């Protein structure tokens, strides 16, 4: 779907008011960012130590030793607080550890310092989506899509959020955009199929889900669909995906 029809759909929906308010908030953050107190210069020694802790934290995270990963990443941030990527890694690790409040706090720290940080908005939008704060997720991912219109992550997650908000036209439109942006990723196809199914269009839902299966044959396996919680789907959305699959 082209951007113009998508904007028309957005303006016809009540959630657009939420998004507009979010844009105002983000603009205020952007103008306020110079007023944020600057931190002291970081020595090269501290930067090197911070990098070591960051790599250590990533290693622990890969092993799913989240407590140790978070501790190491927090040390990294303390040593080099100006490294925004380090803060994003910390926030994402806290999210993976199901510490949504801490994750949001870490990512907001990035946004306060850099209101145009696309990785931070993508990450925090997912944090709010997974914990069920759907209007907030819509605001944050909409801003991320504004920062980068071809941001497939934002379009995909907006589809999931709007489906749960029962705004099916928007869910379908954003899933279609994500499909066009990333045609080899089955996730947007699943998102669109779920939105179409819950909107009552079972024929199209089965067709689109079949396209996801054509991309990745593992989607034929009902048990395999359980992993979609790692792709941002709620338990109810996963059950809907299984219903679509069973109908093929």
PDB file of C-alpha atoms in Angstrom, residues 8-248:
ATOM      1  CA  UNK A   8      -5.881   8.555   4.668  1.00  0.00           C
ATOM      2  CA  UNK A   9      -6.735   5.459   6.703  1.00  0.00           C
ATOM      3  CA  UNK A  10      -4.779   6.803   9.667  1.00  0.00           C
ATOM      4  CA  UNK A  11      -6.603  10.126   9.664  1.00  0.00           C
ATOM      5  CA  UNK A  12      -9.959   8.359   9.632  1.00  0.00           C
ATOM      6  CA  UNK A  13      -9.175   6.465  12.837  1.00  0.00           C
ATOM      7  CA  UNK A  14      -9.298   7.631  16.468  1.00  0.00           C
ATOM      8  CA  UNK A  15      -5.766   6.305  17.228  1.00  0.00           C
ATOM      9  CA  UNK A  16      -4.455   9.082  14.980  1.00  0.00           C
ATOM     10  CA  UNK A  17      -5.154  11.465  17.868  1.00  0.00           C
ATOM     11  CA  UNK A  18      -2.874   9.393  20.092  1.00  0.00           C
ATOM     12  CA  UNK A  19      -0.160   9.444  17.443  1.00  0.00           C
ATOM     13  CA  UNK A  20      -0.477  13.207  16.975  1.00  0.00           C
ATOM     14  CA  UNK A  21      -0.102  13.754  20.714  1.00  0.00           C
ATOM     15  CA  UNK A  22       2.949  11.504  20.677  1.00  0.00           C
ATOM     16  CA  UNK A  23       4.518  13.519  17.873  1.00  0.00           C
ATOM     17  CA  UNK A  24       4.045  16.670  19.957  1.00  0.00           C
ATOM     18  CA  UNK A  25       5.750  14.974  22.891  1.00  0.00           C
ATOM     19  CA  UNK A  26       8.684  13.857  20.761  1.00  0.00           C
ATOM     20  CA  UNK A  27       9.101  17.338  19.285  1.00  0.00           C
ATOM     21  CA  UNK A  28       9.211  18.740  22.812  1.00  0.00           C
ATOM     22  CA  UNK A  29      11.893  16.208  23.675  1.00  0.00           C
ATOM     23  CA  UNK A  30      13.847  17.236  20.602  1.00  0.00           C
ATOM     24  CA  UNK A  31      13.771  20.916  21.535  1.00  0.00           C
ATOM     25  CA  UNK A  32      14.488  20.164  25.184  1.00  0.00           C
ATOM     26  CA  UNK A  33      17.468  17.920  24.486  1.00  0.00           C
ATOM     27  CA  UNK A  34      20.070  20.740  24.469  1.00  0.00           C
ATOM     28  CA  UNK A  35      18.986  21.596  28.014  1.00  0.00           C
ATOM     29  CA  UNK A  36      19.946  18.158  29.282  1.00  0.00           C
ATOM     30  CA  UNK A  37      23.003  18.437  31.473  1.00  0.00           C
ATOM     31  CA  UNK A  38      26.144  17.425  29.691  1.00  0.00           C
ATOM     32  CA  UNK A  39      28.246  14.723  31.245  1.00  0.00           C
ATOM     33  CA  UNK A  40      31.918  14.931  31.956  1.00  0.00           C
ATOM     34  CA  UNK A  41      34.319  13.867  29.205  1.00  0.00           C
ATOM     35  CA  UNK A  42      35.073  10.149  29.253  1.00  0.00           C
ATOM     36  CA  UNK A  43      38.694   9.090  29.253  1.00  0.00           C
ATOM     37  CA  UNK A  44      39.971   6.617  26.689  1.00  0.00           C
ATOM     38  CA  UNK A  45      40.751   4.226  29.507  1.00  0.00           C
ATOM     39  CA  UNK A  46      37.144   4.299  30.694  1.00  0.00           C
ATOM     40  CA  UNK A  47      35.922   3.884  27.115  1.00  0.00           C
ATOM     41  CA  UNK A  48      38.068   0.791  26.682  1.00  0.00           C
ATOM     42  CA  UNK A  49      36.869  -0.623  30.004  1.00  0.00           C
ATOM     43  CA  UNK A  50      33.275   0.124  29.044  1.00  0.00           C
ATOM     44  CA  UNK A  51      33.758  -1.702  25.761  1.00  0.00           C
ATOM     45  CA  UNK A  52      35.127  -4.741  27.591  1.00  0.00           C
ATOM     46  CA  UNK A  53      32.128  -4.810  29.925  1.00  0.00           C
ATOM     47  CA  UNK A  54      29.802  -4.380  26.933  1.00  0.00           C
ATOM     48  CA  UNK A  55      31.317  -7.350  25.134  1.00  0.00           C
ATOM     49  CA  UNK A  56      31.176  -9.359  28.346  1.00  0.00           C
ATOM     50  CA  UNK A  57      27.519  -8.474  28.764  1.00  0.00           C
ATOM     51  CA  UNK A  58      26.702  -9.509  25.200  1.00  0.00           C
ATOM     52  CA  UNK A  59      28.472 -12.807  25.784  1.00  0.00           C
ATOM     53  CA  UNK A  60      26.438 -13.455  28.922  1.00  0.00           C
ATOM     54  CA  UNK A  61      23.249 -12.487  27.064  1.00  0.00           C
ATOM     55  CA  UNK A  62      23.981 -14.987  24.317  1.00  0.00           C
ATOM     56  CA  UNK A  63      24.192 -17.639  27.033  1.00  0.00           C
ATOM     57  CA  UNK A  64      20.900 -16.334  28.501  1.00  0.00           C
ATOM     58  CA  UNK A  65      22.691 -15.461  31.759  1.00  0.00           C
ATOM     59  CA  UNK A  66      20.685 -12.276  31.990  1.00  0.00           C
ATOM     60  CA  UNK A  67      21.504 -11.165  35.532  1.00  0.00           C
ATOM     61  CA  UNK A  68      25.223 -11.282  34.793  1.00  0.00           C
ATOM     62  CA  UNK A  69      24.676  -9.665  31.391  1.00  0.00           C
ATOM     63  CA  UNK A  70      22.744  -6.757  32.884  1.00  0.00           C
ATOM     64  CA  UNK A  71      25.311  -6.223  35.639  1.00  0.00           C
ATOM     65  CA  UNK A  72      28.140  -6.037  33.104  1.00  0.00           C
ATOM     66  CA  UNK A  73      26.187  -3.733  30.785  1.00  0.00           C
ATOM     67  CA  UNK A  74      25.293  -1.408  33.658  1.00  0.00           C
ATOM     68  CA  UNK A  75      29.000  -1.086  34.476  1.00  0.00           C
ATOM     69  CA  UNK A  76      29.627  -0.281  30.829  1.00  0.00           C
ATOM     70  CA  UNK A  77      27.019   2.491  30.894  1.00  0.00           C
ATOM     71  CA  UNK A  78      28.403   3.899  34.145  1.00  0.00           C
ATOM     72  CA  UNK A  79      31.885   4.106  32.657  1.00  0.00           C
ATOM     73  CA  UNK A  80      30.759   5.569  29.332  1.00  0.00           C
ATOM     74  CA  UNK A  81      27.346   7.211  29.817  1.00  0.00           C
ATOM     75  CA  UNK A  82      27.587   9.054  26.506  1.00  0.00           C
ATOM     76  CA  UNK A  83      27.628   5.820  24.513  1.00  0.00           C
ATOM     77  CA  UNK A  84      23.994   5.585  23.428  1.00  0.00           C
ATOM     78  CA  UNK A  85      24.447   2.227  21.763  1.00  0.00           C
ATOM     79  CA  UNK A  86      25.559   0.824  25.123  1.00  0.00           C
ATOM     80  CA  UNK A  87      22.368   2.112  26.734  1.00  0.00           C
ATOM     81  CA  UNK A  88      20.247   0.572  23.963  1.00  0.00           C
ATOM     82  CA  UNK A  89      21.984  -2.784  24.424  1.00  0.00           C
ATOM     83  CA  UNK A  90      21.286  -2.569  28.164  1.00  0.00           C
ATOM     84  CA  UNK A  91      17.630  -1.717  27.588  1.00  0.00           C
ATOM     85  CA  UNK A  92      17.147  -4.526  25.087  1.00  0.00           C
ATOM     86  CA  UNK A  93      18.817  -7.016  27.443  1.00  0.00           C
ATOM     87  CA  UNK A  94      16.525  -5.916  30.265  1.00  0.00           C
ATOM     88  CA  UNK A  95      13.592  -6.441  27.896  1.00  0.00           C
ATOM     89  CA  UNK A  96      14.766  -9.963  27.076  1.00  0.00           C
ATOM     90  CA  UNK A  97      15.008 -10.577  30.816  1.00  0.00           C
ATOM     91  CA  UNK A  98      11.353  -9.481  31.127  1.00  0.00           C
ATOM     92  CA  UNK A  99      12.273  -6.371  33.134  1.00  0.00           C
ATOM     93  CA  UNK A 100      10.021  -4.046  31.168  1.00  0.00           C
ATOM     94  CA  UNK A 101      10.129  -1.095  33.579  1.00  0.00           C
ATOM     95  CA  UNK A 102      13.921  -1.095  33.713  1.00  0.00           C
ATOM     96  CA  UNK A 103      14.125  -1.571  29.942  1.00  0.00           C
ATOM     97  CA  UNK A 104      11.838   1.389  29.295  1.00  0.00           C
ATOM     98  CA  UNK A 105      13.843   3.563  31.710  1.00  0.00           C
ATOM     99  CA  UNK A 106      17.118   2.717  29.974  1.00  0.00           C
ATOM    100  CA  UNK A 107      15.697   3.415  26.527  1.00  0.00           C
ATOM    101  CA  UNK A 108      14.048   6.681  27.592  1.00  0.00           C
ATOM    102  CA  UNK A 109      17.480   7.832  28.738  1.00  0.00           C
ATOM    103  CA  UNK A 110      18.636   7.379  25.140  1.00  0.00           C
ATOM    104  CA  UNK A 111      15.634   9.230  23.752  1.00  0.00           C
ATOM    105  CA  UNK A 112      16.145  12.162  26.138  1.00  0.00           C
ATOM    106  CA  UNK A 113      19.671  12.490  24.781  1.00  0.00           C
ATOM    107  CA  UNK A 114      18.843  11.725  21.153  1.00  0.00           C
ATOM    108  CA  UNK A 115      15.158  12.173  20.225  1.00  0.00           C
ATOM    109  CA  UNK A 116      15.874  10.984  16.676  1.00  0.00           C
ATOM    110  CA  UNK A 117      17.453   7.673  17.708  1.00  0.00           C
ATOM    111  CA  UNK A 118      15.691   5.147  15.491  1.00  0.00           C
ATOM    112  CA  UNK A 119      17.087   2.051  17.281  1.00  0.00           C
ATOM    113  CA  UNK A 120      15.867   3.420  20.626  1.00  0.00           C
ATOM    114  CA  UNK A 121      12.343   4.073  19.343  1.00  0.00           C
ATOM    115  CA  UNK A 122      12.178   0.660  17.664  1.00  0.00           C
ATOM    116  CA  UNK A 123      13.279  -1.026  20.886  1.00  0.00           C
ATOM    117  CA  UNK A 124      11.085   0.904  23.316  1.00  0.00           C
ATOM    118  CA  UNK A 125       8.086   0.468  21.031  1.00  0.00           C
ATOM    119  CA  UNK A 126       8.561  -3.289  21.277  1.00  0.00           C
ATOM    120  CA  UNK A 127       8.901  -3.069  25.075  1.00  0.00           C
ATOM    121  CA  UNK A 128       5.511  -1.354  25.321  1.00  0.00           C
ATOM    122  CA  UNK A 129       3.946  -3.692  22.749  1.00  0.00           C
ATOM    123  CA  UNK A 130       5.004  -6.839  24.572  1.00  0.00           C
ATOM    124  CA  UNK A 131       3.830  -5.590  27.952  1.00  0.00           C
ATOM    125  CA  UNK A 132       0.457  -4.610  26.492  1.00  0.00           C
ATOM    126  CA  UNK A 133       0.696  -0.803  26.552  1.00  0.00           C
ATOM    127  CA  UNK A 134      -0.692  -0.583  23.040  1.00  0.00           C
ATOM    128  CA  UNK A 135      -1.417   3.170  22.660  1.00  0.00           C
ATOM    129  CA  UNK A 136       2.111   3.958  23.845  1.00  0.00           C
ATOM    130  CA  UNK A 137       3.528   1.407  21.439  1.00  0.00           C
ATOM    131  CA  UNK A 138       1.561   2.993  18.591  1.00  0.00           C
ATOM    132  CA  UNK A 139       2.938   6.446  19.423  1.00  0.00           C
ATOM    133  CA  UNK A 140       6.537   5.255  19.636  1.00  0.00           C
ATOM    134  CA  UNK A 141       6.481   3.092  16.518  1.00  0.00           C
ATOM    135  CA  UNK A 142       4.667   5.820  14.570  1.00  0.00           C
ATOM    136  CA  UNK A 143       7.474   8.217  15.461  1.00  0.00           C
ATOM    137  CA  UNK A 144       9.984   5.571  14.392  1.00  0.00           C
ATOM    138  CA  UNK A 145       8.173   5.247  11.057  1.00  0.00           C
ATOM    139  CA  UNK A 146       8.253   9.023  10.669  1.00  0.00           C
ATOM    140  CA  UNK A 147      12.000   9.080  11.320  1.00  0.00           C
ATOM    141  CA  UNK A 148      12.496   6.392   8.663  1.00  0.00           C
ATOM    142  CA  UNK A 149       9.472   5.726   6.415  1.00  0.00           C
ATOM    143  CA  UNK A 150      10.919   2.444   5.125  1.00  0.00           C
ATOM    144  CA  UNK A 151      11.386   1.162   8.685  1.00  0.00           C
ATOM    145  CA  UNK A 152       9.888  -2.330   8.341  1.00  0.00           C
ATOM    146  CA  UNK A 153      10.198  -2.988  12.089  1.00  0.00           C
ATOM    147  CA  UNK A 154       7.884  -0.103  12.914  1.00  0.00           C
ATOM    148  CA  UNK A 155       5.331  -1.050  10.248  1.00  0.00           C
ATOM    149  CA  UNK A 156       5.261  -4.673  11.391  1.00  0.00           C
ATOM    150  CA  UNK A 157       4.839  -3.823  15.070  1.00  0.00           C
ATOM    151  CA  UNK A 158       2.200  -1.203  14.298  1.00  0.00           C
ATOM    152  CA  UNK A 159       0.254  -3.956  12.552  1.00  0.00           C
ATOM    153  CA  UNK A 160       0.421  -6.140  15.661  1.00  0.00           C
ATOM    154  CA  UNK A 161      -0.588  -3.265  17.946  1.00  0.00           C
ATOM    155  CA  UNK A 162      -3.505  -2.119  15.803  1.00  0.00           C
ATOM    156  CA  UNK A 163      -4.798  -5.694  15.457  1.00  0.00           C
ATOM    157  CA  UNK A 164      -4.961  -5.944  19.246  1.00  0.00           C
ATOM    158  CA  UNK A 165      -6.702  -2.562  19.321  1.00  0.00           C
ATOM    159  CA  UNK A 166      -9.243  -3.993  16.839  1.00  0.00           C
ATOM    160  CA  UNK A 167      -8.295  -1.388  14.242  1.00  0.00           C
ATOM    161  CA  UNK A 168      -8.162  -3.977  11.504  1.00  0.00           C
ATOM    162  CA  UNK A 169      -7.855  -1.683   8.475  1.00  0.00           C
ATOM    163  CA  UNK A 170      -4.757  -0.120   9.967  1.00  0.00           C
ATOM    164  CA  UNK A 171      -3.369  -3.501  11.005  1.00  0.00           C
ATOM    165  CA  UNK A 172      -3.764  -4.834   7.469  1.00  0.00           C
ATOM    166  CA  UNK A 173      -2.329  -1.684   5.884  1.00  0.00           C
ATOM    167  CA  UNK A 174       0.781  -1.653   8.062  1.00  0.00           C
ATOM    168  CA  UNK A 175       1.337  -5.384   7.579  1.00  0.00           C
ATOM    169  CA  UNK A 176       1.113  -4.862   3.813  1.00  0.00           C
ATOM    170  CA  UNK A 177       3.709  -2.087   4.036  1.00  0.00           C
ATOM    171  CA  UNK A 178       6.011  -4.339   6.073  1.00  0.00           C
ATOM    172  CA  UNK A 179       5.545  -7.146   3.515  1.00  0.00           C
ATOM    173  CA  UNK A 180       6.564  -4.823   0.691  1.00  0.00           C
ATOM    174  CA  UNK A 181       9.563  -3.551   2.640  1.00  0.00           C
ATOM    175  CA  UNK A 182      10.763  -7.022   3.648  1.00  0.00           C
ATOM    176  CA  UNK A 183       9.231  -9.597   1.250  1.00  0.00           C
ATOM    177  CA  UNK A 184      11.452 -12.472   2.410  1.00  0.00           C
ATOM    178  CA  UNK A 185      10.399 -12.192   6.075  1.00  0.00           C
ATOM    179  CA  UNK A 186       7.339 -14.357   6.889  1.00  0.00           C
ATOM    180  CA  UNK A 187       6.438 -12.350  10.027  1.00  0.00           C
ATOM    181  CA  UNK A 188       4.583  -9.505   8.241  1.00  0.00           C
ATOM    182  CA  UNK A 189       2.651 -12.086   6.230  1.00  0.00           C
ATOM    183  CA  UNK A 190       1.568 -13.791   9.449  1.00  0.00           C
ATOM    184  CA  UNK A 191       0.610 -10.407  10.925  1.00  0.00           C
ATOM    185  CA  UNK A 192      -1.533  -9.576   7.904  1.00  0.00           C
ATOM    186  CA  UNK A 193      -3.173 -13.018   7.936  1.00  0.00           C
ATOM    187  CA  UNK A 194      -4.062 -12.584  11.615  1.00  0.00           C
ATOM    188  CA  UNK A 195      -5.539  -9.132  10.981  1.00  0.00           C
ATOM    189  CA  UNK A 196      -7.579 -10.375   8.016  1.00  0.00           C
ATOM    190  CA  UNK A 197      -8.812 -13.411   9.957  1.00  0.00           C
ATOM    191  CA  UNK A 198     -10.001 -11.332  12.906  1.00  0.00           C
ATOM    192  CA  UNK A 199     -11.537  -8.821  10.485  1.00  0.00           C
ATOM    193  CA  UNK A 200     -13.642 -11.681   9.076  1.00  0.00           C
ATOM    194  CA  UNK A 201     -11.862 -12.189   5.748  1.00  0.00           C
ATOM    195  CA  UNK A 202     -10.831 -15.808   6.161  1.00  0.00           C
ATOM    196  CA  UNK A 203     -10.254 -16.451   2.468  1.00  0.00           C
ATOM    197  CA  UNK A 204      -7.595 -13.748   2.135  1.00  0.00           C
ATOM    198  CA  UNK A 205      -6.140 -14.674   5.527  1.00  0.00           C
ATOM    199  CA  UNK A 206      -5.529 -18.248   4.341  1.00  0.00           C
ATOM    200  CA  UNK A 207      -3.988 -16.985   1.100  1.00  0.00           C
ATOM    201  CA  UNK A 208      -1.545 -14.677   2.877  1.00  0.00           C
ATOM    202  CA  UNK A 209      -0.628 -17.291   5.472  1.00  0.00           C
ATOM    203  CA  UNK A 210       0.072 -19.670   2.600  1.00  0.00           C
ATOM    204  CA  UNK A 211       2.556 -17.115   1.286  1.00  0.00           C
ATOM    205  CA  UNK A 212       4.300 -17.146   4.680  1.00  0.00           C
ATOM    206  CA  UNK A 213       4.548 -20.931   4.450  1.00  0.00           C
ATOM    207  CA  UNK A 214       6.005 -20.612   0.946  1.00  0.00           C
ATOM    208  CA  UNK A 215       8.733 -18.355   2.354  1.00  0.00           C
ATOM    209  CA  UNK A 216       9.503 -20.655   5.293  1.00  0.00           C
ATOM    210  CA  UNK A 217       8.091 -24.196   5.373  1.00  0.00           C
ATOM    211  CA  UNK A 218       8.507 -24.370   9.159  1.00  0.00           C
ATOM    212  CA  UNK A 219       5.309 -22.326   9.412  1.00  0.00           C
ATOM    213  CA  UNK A 220       3.414 -25.493   8.477  1.00  0.00           C
ATOM    214  CA  UNK A 221       4.224 -26.794  11.965  1.00  0.00           C
ATOM    215  CA  UNK A 222       1.729 -25.741  14.621  1.00  0.00           C
ATOM    216  CA  UNK A 223       4.260 -26.124  17.430  1.00  0.00           C
ATOM    217  CA  UNK A 224       6.762 -23.970  15.574  1.00  0.00           C
ATOM    218  CA  UNK A 225       4.329 -21.060  15.761  1.00  0.00           C
ATOM    219  CA  UNK A 226       4.824 -20.897  19.528  1.00  0.00           C
ATOM    220  CA  UNK A 227       8.131 -19.119  18.941  1.00  0.00           C
ATOM    221  CA  UNK A 228       6.257 -16.151  17.481  1.00  0.00           C
ATOM    222  CA  UNK A 229       6.080 -14.674  20.979  1.00  0.00           C
ATOM    223  CA  UNK A 230       9.721 -13.742  20.333  1.00  0.00           C
ATOM    224  CA  UNK A 231       8.510 -11.838  17.271  1.00  0.00           C
ATOM    225  CA  UNK A 232       6.148  -9.668  19.326  1.00  0.00           C
ATOM    226  CA  UNK A 233       2.923 -11.657  18.932  1.00  0.00           C
ATOM    227  CA  UNK A 234       0.661 -12.037  21.947  1.00  0.00           C
ATOM    228  CA  UNK A 235      -0.573 -15.450  23.034  1.00  0.00           C
ATOM    229  CA  UNK A 236      -3.974 -14.667  21.532  1.00  0.00           C
ATOM    230  CA  UNK A 237      -2.387 -13.701  18.209  1.00  0.00           C
ATOM    231  CA  UNK A 238      -0.403 -16.940  18.179  1.00  0.00           C
ATOM    232  CA  UNK A 239      -3.611 -18.898  18.744  1.00  0.00           C
ATOM    233  CA  UNK A 240      -5.212 -17.035  15.839  1.00  0.00           C
ATOM    234  CA  UNK A 241      -2.227 -17.905  13.646  1.00  0.00           C
ATOM    235  CA  UNK A 242      -2.722 -21.570  14.566  1.00  0.00           C
ATOM    236  CA  UNK A 243      -6.398 -21.304  13.593  1.00  0.00           C
ATOM    237  CA  UNK A 244      -5.456 -19.910  10.198  1.00  0.00           C
ATOM    238  CA  UNK A 245      -2.898 -22.672   9.691  1.00  0.00           C
ATOM    239  CA  UNK A 246      -5.400 -25.368  10.669  1.00  0.00           C
ATOM    240  CA  UNK A 247      -7.820 -24.040   8.054  1.00  0.00           C
ATOM    241  CA  UNK A 248      -5.400 -24.383   5.145  1.00  0.00           C
TER     242      UNK A 248
END
